[in-house]
Structures are given as C-alpha cells and as structure tokens.
C-alpha cells in the first residue's frame, strides 16, 4: 500500500502528470486502507482520510468504474484470465496457456494505462480524455519532492535485529 501511495503522490514517469497530494481521500473499509501504517502515512502527509460507510460503491463511482474498465477491457484479454470467458470463447482456458511474467504484465498494463489516459474518451468526460480532464480540473494539489519520500515505503518493523 505504501508503494502504491508513493507512486500516486509523485508526478514521475511512468505515472505523471497525475499525482500530488489532495486535501482529503475517501477510502472504503478495506483493512489495507485503514491499517495503522497507511493511516500514519496519510497523517504524515497531512491528508484527511474519510472512511466511507460499508457497502456504498456509489460514493466512489470513479474508482469503481475504473476497476470495472480495467477488468472488462484489459484483464479479460490476458492469458490465464479465469473470472469470465472472453466474448466468443469457451468458458475454459487451455491447460498449456503460457502466463505472463511480472515484467510482461507490467509493460502491458502501463501501455493500457497510457492508452486509457491519453486516447480513450469515456462518456462521463464528455469527449475529453482522462488526461485532459485532469489538466482542466482546478482542484488544488500539493507536490512532494521524491527525495522526501525515498524511505516512505519502509515501515519500522519494531525491535532492532
């Protein structure tokens, strides 16, 4: 979670120009988001955490919509995807289907993300790409220098070893 938070905050390639610190984040009741470590990280970054009520996906529609898009437009096309069959395919995959390694999966995900952000025009954005909508949004964000976050993903494990 800390590595994901660090990537979300920094405006570096391959994730930029998206990023920065908002005044507030809304999280669901997932243990990962409400853990002591993540809560302390948000406190350190001076970001207010709003814990949403259980079973209220309508309060985080953008995230839920993006999650559905990743699954229906990206994950379903990958070898080894087993949740549902691709259109026109049978409901099982060949036993000898070669799965992607971490590097190949990451490369494909980054390429899909670049396409989504710079070419895809979701209907709710009224003809804009997500990048255009991000750049047009006047919400103030604070930047954090990468040097200030270089140990951000390291949590104190307790007693010295």
mmCIF file with all atom_site columns, C-alpha atoms in Angstrom:
data_model
loop_
_atom_site.group_PDB
_atom_site.id
_atom_site.type_symbol
_atom_site.label_atom_id
_atom_site.label_alt_id
_atom_site.label_comp_id
_atom_site.label_asym_id
_atom_site.label_entity_id
_atom_site.label_seq_id
_atom_site.pdbx_PDB_ins_code
_atom_site.Cartn_x
_atom_site.Cartn_y
_atom_site.Cartn_z
_atom_site.occupancy
_atom_site.B_iso_or_equiv
_atom_site.pdbx_formal_charge
_atom_site.auth_seq_id
_atom_site.auth_comp_id
_atom_site.auth_asym_id
_atom_site.auth_atom_id
_atom_site.pdbx_PDB_model_num
ATOM 1   C CA . UNK A 1 1   ? 0.000   0.000   0.000   1.00 0.00 ? 1   UNK A CA 1
ATOM 2   C CA . UNK A 1 2   ? 2.806   2.429   0.823   1.00 0.00 ? 2   UNK A CA 1
ATOM 3   C CA . UNK A 1 3   ? 4.468   1.807   -2.541  1.00 0.00 ? 3   UNK A CA 1
ATOM 4   C CA . UNK A 1 4   ? 1.151   2.468   -4.319  1.00 0.00 ? 4   UNK A CA 1
ATOM 5   C CA . UNK A 1 5   ? 0.608   5.620   -2.275  1.00 0.00 ? 5   UNK A CA 1
ATOM 6   C CA . UNK A 1 6   ? 4.115   6.836   -3.088  1.00 0.00 ? 6   UNK A CA 1
ATOM 7   C CA . UNK A 1 7   ? 3.508   6.222   -6.807  1.00 0.00 ? 7   UNK A CA 1
ATOM 8   C CA . UNK A 1 8   ? 0.192   8.055   -6.616  1.00 0.00 ? 8   UNK A CA 1
ATOM 9   C CA . UNK A 1 9   ? 1.746   11.107  -4.952  1.00 0.00 ? 9   UNK A CA 1
ATOM 10  C CA . UNK A 1 10  ? 4.824   11.577  -7.135  1.00 0.00 ? 10  UNK A CA 1
ATOM 11  C CA . UNK A 1 11  ? 4.423   13.088  -10.576 1.00 0.00 ? 11  UNK A CA 1
ATOM 12  C CA . UNK A 1 12  ? 7.094   10.974  -12.197 1.00 0.00 ? 12  UNK A CA 1
ATOM 13  C CA . UNK A 1 13  ? 7.146   8.747   -15.263 1.00 0.00 ? 13  UNK A CA 1
ATOM 14  C CA . UNK A 1 14  ? 5.521   6.439   -15.955 1.00 0.00 ? 14  UNK A CA 1
ATOM 15  C CA . UNK A 1 15  ? 2.624   7.820   -13.864 1.00 0.00 ? 15  UNK A CA 1
ATOM 16  C CA . UNK A 1 16  ? 2.898   11.592  -14.331 1.00 0.00 ? 16  UNK A CA 1
ATOM 17  C CA . UNK A 1 17  ? 1.494   14.152  -14.710 1.00 0.00 ? 17  UNK A CA 1
ATOM 18  C CA . UNK A 1 18  ? -1.129  12.597  -12.466 1.00 0.00 ? 18  UNK A CA 1
ATOM 19  C CA . UNK A 1 19  ? -0.308  12.772  -8.781  1.00 0.00 ? 19  UNK A CA 1
ATOM 20  C CA . UNK A 1 20  ? 0.105   15.189  -5.942  1.00 0.00 ? 20  UNK A CA 1
ATOM 21  C CA . UNK A 1 21  ? -1.458  15.351  -2.511  1.00 0.00 ? 21  UNK A CA 1
ATOM 22  C CA . UNK A 1 22  ? -5.138  16.160  -2.180  1.00 0.00 ? 22  UNK A CA 1
ATOM 23  C CA . UNK A 1 23  ? -6.620  17.664  0.959   1.00 0.00 ? 23  UNK A CA 1
ATOM 24  C CA . UNK A 1 24  ? -8.742  14.564  1.500   1.00 0.00 ? 24  UNK A CA 1
ATOM 25  C CA . UNK A 1 25  ? -9.023  10.965  0.315   1.00 0.00 ? 25  UNK A CA 1
ATOM 26  C CA . UNK A 1 26  ? -12.083 8.762   0.584   1.00 0.00 ? 26  UNK A CA 1
ATOM 27  C CA . UNK A 1 27  ? -11.420 5.106   1.344   1.00 0.00 ? 27  UNK A CA 1
ATOM 28  C CA . UNK A 1 28  ? -13.609 2.074   1.703   1.00 0.00 ? 28  UNK A CA 1
ATOM 29  C CA . UNK A 1 29  ? -13.460 -0.108  4.775   1.00 0.00 ? 29  UNK A CA 1
ATOM 30  C CA . UNK A 1 30  ? -10.671 -2.283  3.382   1.00 0.00 ? 30  UNK A CA 1
ATOM 31  C CA . UNK A 1 31  ? -8.162  -3.326  6.034   1.00 0.00 ? 31  UNK A CA 1
ATOM 32  C CA . UNK A 1 32  ? -5.308  -2.262  3.782   1.00 0.00 ? 32  UNK A CA 1
ATOM 33  C CA . UNK A 1 33  ? -6.535  1.350   3.620   1.00 0.00 ? 33  UNK A CA 1
ATOM 34  C CA . UNK A 1 34  ? -7.388  1.581   7.312   1.00 0.00 ? 34  UNK A CA 1
ATOM 35  C CA . UNK A 1 35  ? -4.236  -0.079  8.612   1.00 0.00 ? 35  UNK A CA 1
ATOM 36  C CA . UNK A 1 36  ? -2.104  1.727   11.172  1.00 0.00 ? 36  UNK A CA 1
ATOM 37  C CA . UNK A 1 37  ? 0.680   2.104   8.617   1.00 0.00 ? 37  UNK A CA 1
ATOM 38  C CA . UNK A 1 38  ? -1.444  3.700   5.893   1.00 0.00 ? 38  UNK A CA 1
ATOM 39  C CA . UNK A 1 39  ? -3.282  5.933   8.374   1.00 0.00 ? 39  UNK A CA 1
ATOM 40  C CA . UNK A 1 40  ? 0.068   7.113   9.762   1.00 0.00 ? 40  UNK A CA 1
ATOM 41  C CA . UNK A 1 41  ? 1.306   7.796   6.224   1.00 0.00 ? 41  UNK A CA 1
ATOM 42  C CA . UNK A 1 42  ? -1.717  9.961   5.427   1.00 0.00 ? 42  UNK A CA 1
ATOM 43  C CA . UNK A 1 43  ? -1.220  11.784  8.743   1.00 0.00 ? 43  UNK A CA 1
ATOM 44  C CA . UNK A 1 44  ? 2.436   12.398  7.893   1.00 0.00 ? 44  UNK A CA 1
ATOM 45  C CA . UNK A 1 45  ? 1.391   13.793  4.509   1.00 0.00 ? 45  UNK A CA 1
ATOM 46  C CA . UNK A 1 46  ? -1.307  15.959  6.143   1.00 0.00 ? 46  UNK A CA 1
ATOM 47  C CA . UNK A 1 47  ? -4.121  14.348  4.156   1.00 0.00 ? 47  UNK A CA 1
ATOM 48  C CA . UNK A 1 48  ? -7.538  13.860  5.776   1.00 0.00 ? 48  UNK A CA 1
ATOM 49  C CA . UNK A 1 49  ? -8.927  10.332  5.426   1.00 0.00 ? 49  UNK A CA 1
ATOM 50  C CA . UNK A 1 50  ? -12.686 9.979   5.056   1.00 0.00 ? 50  UNK A CA 1
ATOM 51  C CA . UNK A 1 51  ? -13.747 6.428   5.870   1.00 0.00 ? 51  UNK A CA 1
ATOM 52  C CA . UNK A 1 52  ? -16.827 5.683   3.761   1.00 0.00 ? 52  UNK A CA 1
ATOM 53  C CA . UNK A 1 53  ? -19.703 3.624   5.135   1.00 0.00 ? 53  UNK A CA 1
ATOM 54  C CA . UNK A 1 54  ? -19.712 -0.061  4.239   1.00 0.00 ? 54  UNK A CA 1
ATOM 55  C CA . UNK A 1 55  ? -21.391 -1.159  1.011   1.00 0.00 ? 55  UNK A CA 1
ATOM 56  C CA . UNK A 1 56  ? -21.562 2.271   -0.617  1.00 0.00 ? 56  UNK A CA 1
ATOM 57  C CA . UNK A 1 57  ? -19.848 1.891   -4.012  1.00 0.00 ? 57  UNK A CA 1
ATOM 58  C CA . UNK A 1 58  ? -21.912 4.823   -5.338  1.00 0.00 ? 58  UNK A CA 1
ATOM 59  C CA . UNK A 1 59  ? -19.793 7.136   -3.147  1.00 0.00 ? 59  UNK A CA 1
ATOM 60  C CA . UNK A 1 60  ? -16.664 6.157   -5.067  1.00 0.00 ? 60  UNK A CA 1
ATOM 61  C CA . UNK A 1 61  ? -18.071 5.779   -8.549  1.00 0.00 ? 61  UNK A CA 1
ATOM 62  C CA . UNK A 1 62  ? -14.955 6.907   -10.400 1.00 0.00 ? 62  UNK A CA 1
ATOM 63  C CA . UNK A 1 63  ? -12.801 4.245   -8.765  1.00 0.00 ? 63  UNK A CA 1
ATOM 64  C CA . UNK A 1 64  ? -15.456 1.549   -9.175  1.00 0.00 ? 64  UNK A CA 1
ATOM 65  C CA . UNK A 1 65  ? -15.909 2.486   -12.844 1.00 0.00 ? 65  UNK A CA 1
ATOM 66  C CA . UNK A 1 66  ? -12.183 2.372   -13.494 1.00 0.00 ? 66  UNK A CA 1
ATOM 67  C CA . UNK A 1 67  ? -11.892 -1.002  -11.753 1.00 0.00 ? 67  UNK A CA 1
ATOM 68  C CA . UNK A 1 68  ? -14.667 -2.393  -13.991 1.00 0.00 ? 68  UNK A CA 1
ATOM 69  C CA . UNK A 1 69  ? -12.943 -0.943  -17.073 1.00 0.00 ? 69  UNK A CA 1
ATOM 70  C CA . UNK A 1 70  ? -9.590  -2.500  -16.154 1.00 0.00 ? 70  UNK A CA 1
ATOM 71  C CA . UNK A 1 71  ? -11.248 -5.877  -15.778 1.00 0.00 ? 71  UNK A CA 1
ATOM 72  C CA . UNK A 1 72  ? -13.526 -5.762  -18.822 1.00 0.00 ? 72  UNK A CA 1
ATOM 73  C CA . UNK A 1 73  ? -11.104 -4.034  -21.207 1.00 0.00 ? 73  UNK A CA 1
ATOM 74  C CA . UNK A 1 74  ? -7.656  -5.175  -20.066 1.00 0.00 ? 74  UNK A CA 1
ATOM 75  C CA . UNK A 1 75  ? -7.542  -8.176  -17.737 1.00 0.00 ? 75  UNK A CA 1
ATOM 76  C CA . UNK A 1 76  ? -10.029 -10.224 -19.750 1.00 0.00 ? 76  UNK A CA 1
ATOM 77  C CA . UNK A 1 77  ? -7.614  -10.167 -22.718 1.00 0.00 ? 77  UNK A CA 1
ATOM 78  C CA . UNK A 1 78  ? -4.688  -11.629 -20.771 1.00 0.00 ? 78  UNK A CA 1
ATOM 79  C CA . UNK A 1 79  ? -3.650  -15.269 -20.798 1.00 0.00 ? 79  UNK A CA 1
ATOM 80  C CA . UNK A 1 80  ? -4.792  -17.063 -17.682 1.00 0.00 ? 80  UNK A CA 1
ATOM 81  C CA . UNK A 1 81  ? -7.739  -14.765 -17.003 1.00 0.00 ? 81  UNK A CA 1
ATOM 82  C CA . UNK A 1 82  ? -10.267 -17.067 -15.384 1.00 0.00 ? 82  UNK A CA 1
ATOM 83  C CA . UNK A 1 83  ? -13.096 -14.962 -13.945 1.00 0.00 ? 83  UNK A CA 1
ATOM 84  C CA . UNK A 1 84  ? -15.219 -14.975 -17.093 1.00 0.00 ? 84  UNK A CA 1
ATOM 85  C CA . UNK A 1 85  ? -14.730 -16.118 -20.680 1.00 0.00 ? 85  UNK A CA 1
ATOM 86  C CA . UNK A 1 86  ? -13.865 -13.649 -23.393 1.00 0.00 ? 86  UNK A CA 1
ATOM 87  C CA . UNK A 1 87  ? -16.704 -12.992 -25.851 1.00 0.00 ? 87  UNK A CA 1
ATOM 88  C CA . UNK A 1 88  ? -16.913 -15.831 -28.374 1.00 0.00 ? 88  UNK A CA 1
ATOM 89  C CA . UNK A 1 89  ? -14.645 -18.112 -26.333 1.00 0.00 ? 89  UNK A CA 1
ATOM 90  C CA . UNK A 1 90  ? -15.495 -21.170 -24.330 1.00 0.00 ? 90  UNK A CA 1
ATOM 91  C CA . UNK A 1 91  ? -15.526 -20.875 -20.562 1.00 0.00 ? 91  UNK A CA 1
ATOM 92  C CA . UNK A 1 92  ? -12.206 -22.657 -20.043 1.00 0.00 ? 92  UNK A CA 1
ATOM 93  C CA . UNK A 1 93  ? -8.617  -21.875 -20.938 1.00 0.00 ? 93  UNK A CA 1
ATOM 94  C CA . UNK A 1 94  ? -6.097  -24.320 -22.390 1.00 0.00 ? 94  UNK A CA 1
ATOM 95  C CA . UNK A 1 95  ? -4.047  -26.019 -19.698 1.00 0.00 ? 95  UNK A CA 1
ATOM 96  C CA . UNK A 1 96  ? -0.832  -25.199 -21.553 1.00 0.00 ? 96  UNK A CA 1
ATOM 97  C CA . UNK A 1 97  ? -1.602  -21.473 -21.940 1.00 0.00 ? 97  UNK A CA 1
ATOM 98  C CA . UNK A 1 98  ? 1.570   -19.511 -21.157 1.00 0.00 ? 98  UNK A CA 1
ATOM 99  C CA . UNK A 1 99  ? 1.068   -16.968 -18.405 1.00 0.00 ? 99  UNK A CA 1
ATOM 100 C CA . UNK A 1 100 ? 2.758   -13.572 -18.426 1.00 0.00 ? 100 UNK A CA 1
ATOM 101 C CA . UNK A 1 101 ? 5.768   -12.862 -16.275 1.00 0.00 ? 101 UNK A CA 1
ATOM 102 C CA . UNK A 1 102 ? 5.761   -9.837  -13.995 1.00 0.00 ? 102 UNK A CA 1
ATOM 103 C CA . UNK A 1 103 ? 7.741   -7.659  -16.429 1.00 0.00 ? 103 UNK A CA 1
ATOM 104 C CA . UNK A 1 104 ? 5.473   -8.511  -19.387 1.00 0.00 ? 104 UNK A CA 1
ATOM 105 C CA . UNK A 1 105 ? 2.326   -7.939  -17.329 1.00 0.00 ? 105 UNK A CA 1
ATOM 106 C CA . UNK A 1 106 ? 3.656   -4.594  -16.076 1.00 0.00 ? 106 UNK A CA 1
ATOM 107 C CA . UNK A 1 107 ? 4.600   -3.478  -19.598 1.00 0.00 ? 107 UNK A CA 1
ATOM 108 C CA . UNK A 1 108 ? 1.144   -4.344  -20.918 1.00 0.00 ? 108 UNK A CA 1
ATOM 109 C CA . UNK A 1 109 ? -0.586  -2.639  -18.002 1.00 0.00 ? 109 UNK A CA 1
ATOM 110 C CA . UNK A 1 110 ? 1.459   0.543   -18.446 1.00 0.00 ? 110 UNK A CA 1
ATOM 111 C CA . UNK A 1 111 ? 0.708   0.563   -22.195 1.00 0.00 ? 111 UNK A CA 1
ATOM 112 C CA . UNK A 1 112 ? -3.020  0.125   -21.497 1.00 0.00 ? 112 UNK A CA 1
ATOM 113 C CA . UNK A 1 113 ? -2.903  2.876   -18.867 1.00 0.00 ? 113 UNK A CA 1
ATOM 114 C CA . UNK A 1 114 ? -1.200  5.244   -21.323 1.00 0.00 ? 114 UNK A CA 1
ATOM 115 C CA . UNK A 1 115 ? -3.894  4.489   -23.908 1.00 0.00 ? 115 UNK A CA 1
ATOM 116 C CA . UNK A 1 116 ? -6.671  4.973   -21.322 1.00 0.00 ? 116 UNK A CA 1
ATOM 117 C CA . UNK A 1 117 ? -5.306  8.312   -20.135 1.00 0.00 ? 117 UNK A CA 1
ATOM 118 C CA . UNK A 1 118 ? -4.334  9.849   -23.470 1.00 0.00 ? 118 UNK A CA 1
ATOM 119 C CA . UNK A 1 119 ? -6.624  8.356   -26.147 1.00 0.00 ? 119 UNK A CA 1
ATOM 120 C CA . UNK A 1 120 ? -9.746  6.839   -24.579 1.00 0.00 ? 120 UNK A CA 1
ATOM 121 C CA . UNK A 1 121 ? -12.679 9.203   -24.145 1.00 0.00 ? 121 UNK A CA 1
ATOM 122 C CA . UNK A 1 122 ? -15.107 7.803   -21.538 1.00 0.00 ? 122 UNK A CA 1
ATOM 123 C CA . UNK A 1 123 ? -18.675 9.058   -21.937 1.00 0.00 ? 123 UNK A CA 1
ATOM 124 C CA . UNK A 1 124 ? -18.788 10.757  -18.499 1.00 0.00 ? 124 UNK A CA 1
ATOM 125 C CA . UNK A 1 125 ? -15.891 13.011  -19.566 1.00 0.00 ? 125 UNK A CA 1
ATOM 126 C CA . UNK A 1 126 ? -17.907 14.387  -22.495 1.00 0.00 ? 126 UNK A CA 1
ATOM 127 C CA . UNK A 1 127 ? -15.334 13.918  -25.217 1.00 0.00 ? 127 UNK A CA 1
ATOM 128 C CA . UNK A 1 128 ? -12.228 14.518  -23.109 1.00 0.00 ? 128 UNK A CA 1
ATOM 129 C CA . UNK A 1 129 ? -9.502  12.051  -22.289 1.00 0.00 ? 129 UNK A CA 1
ATOM 130 C CA . UNK A 1 130 ? -8.755  11.460  -18.600 1.00 0.00 ? 130 UNK A CA 1
ATOM 131 C CA . UNK A 1 131 ? -5.538  13.462  -19.047 1.00 0.00 ? 131 UNK A CA 1
ATOM 132 C CA . UNK A 1 132 ? -7.450  16.439  -20.466 1.00 0.00 ? 132 UNK A CA 1
ATOM 133 C CA . UNK A 1 133 ? -9.983  16.259  -17.625 1.00 0.00 ? 133 UNK A CA 1
ATOM 134 C CA . UNK A 1 134 ? -7.156  16.081  -15.060 1.00 0.00 ? 134 UNK A CA 1
ATOM 135 C CA . UNK A 1 135 ? -5.429  19.107  -16.544 1.00 0.00 ? 135 UNK A CA 1
ATOM 136 C CA . UNK A 1 136 ? -8.709  21.089  -16.640 1.00 0.00 ? 136 UNK A CA 1
ATOM 137 C CA . UNK A 1 137 ? -9.608  20.297  -13.008 1.00 0.00 ? 137 UNK A CA 1
ATOM 138 C CA . UNK A 1 138 ? -8.912  23.313  -10.753 1.00 0.00 ? 138 UNK A CA 1
ATOM 139 C CA . UNK A 1 139 ? -8.653  21.228  -7.544  1.00 0.00 ? 139 UNK A CA 1
ATOM 140 C CA . UNK A 1 140 ? -5.508  22.326  -5.692  1.00 0.00 ? 140 UNK A CA 1
ATOM 141 C CA . UNK A 1 141 ? -2.848  19.653  -5.161  1.00 0.00 ? 141 UNK A CA 1
ATOM 142 C CA . UNK A 1 142 ? 0.400   19.778  -3.245  1.00 0.00 ? 142 UNK A CA 1
ATOM 143 C CA . UNK A 1 143 ? 3.586   18.253  -4.603  1.00 0.00 ? 143 UNK A CA 1
ATOM 144 C CA . UNK A 1 144 ? 6.094   16.302  -2.531  1.00 0.00 ? 144 UNK A CA 1
ATOM 145 C CA . UNK A 1 145 ? 9.716   16.052  -3.681  1.00 0.00 ? 145 UNK A CA 1
ATOM 146 C CA . UNK A 1 146 ? 10.804  12.485  -4.447  1.00 0.00 ? 146 UNK A CA 1
ATOM 147 C CA . UNK A 1 147 ? 13.768  12.930  -2.095  1.00 0.00 ? 147 UNK A CA 1
ATOM 148 C CA . UNK A 1 148 ? 11.310  13.368  0.793   1.00 0.00 ? 148 UNK A CA 1
ATOM 149 C CA . UNK A 1 149 ? 9.699   10.015  0.011   1.00 0.00 ? 149 UNK A CA 1
ATOM 150 C CA . UNK A 1 150 ? 12.712  7.821   -0.678  1.00 0.00 ? 150 UNK A CA 1
ATOM 151 C CA . UNK A 1 151 ? 12.194  5.800   2.521   1.00 0.00 ? 151 UNK A CA 1
ATOM 152 C CA . UNK A 1 152 ? 8.423   6.167   2.505   1.00 0.00 ? 152 UNK A CA 1
ATOM 153 C CA . UNK A 1 153 ? 7.801   2.504   1.712   1.00 0.00 ? 153 UNK A CA 1
ATOM 154 C CA . UNK A 1 154 ? 9.864   1.276   4.663   1.00 0.00 ? 154 UNK A CA 1
ATOM 155 C CA . UNK A 1 155 ? 7.896   0.594   7.803   1.00 0.00 ? 155 UNK A CA 1
ATOM 156 C CA . UNK A 1 156 ? 9.500   0.274   11.217  1.00 0.00 ? 156 UNK A CA 1
ATOM 157 C CA . UNK A 1 157 ? 9.208   -3.438  11.993  1.00 0.00 ? 157 UNK A CA 1
ATOM 158 C CA . UNK A 1 158 ? 9.607   -2.922  15.728  1.00 0.00 ? 158 UNK A CA 1
ATOM 159 C CA . UNK A 1 159 ? 12.607  -4.093  17.735  1.00 0.00 ? 159 UNK A CA 1
ATOM 160 C CA . UNK A 1 160 ? 16.107  -3.812  16.313  1.00 0.00 ? 160 UNK A CA 1
ATOM 161 C CA . UNK A 1 161 ? 17.529  -7.007  14.822  1.00 0.00 ? 161 UNK A CA 1
#
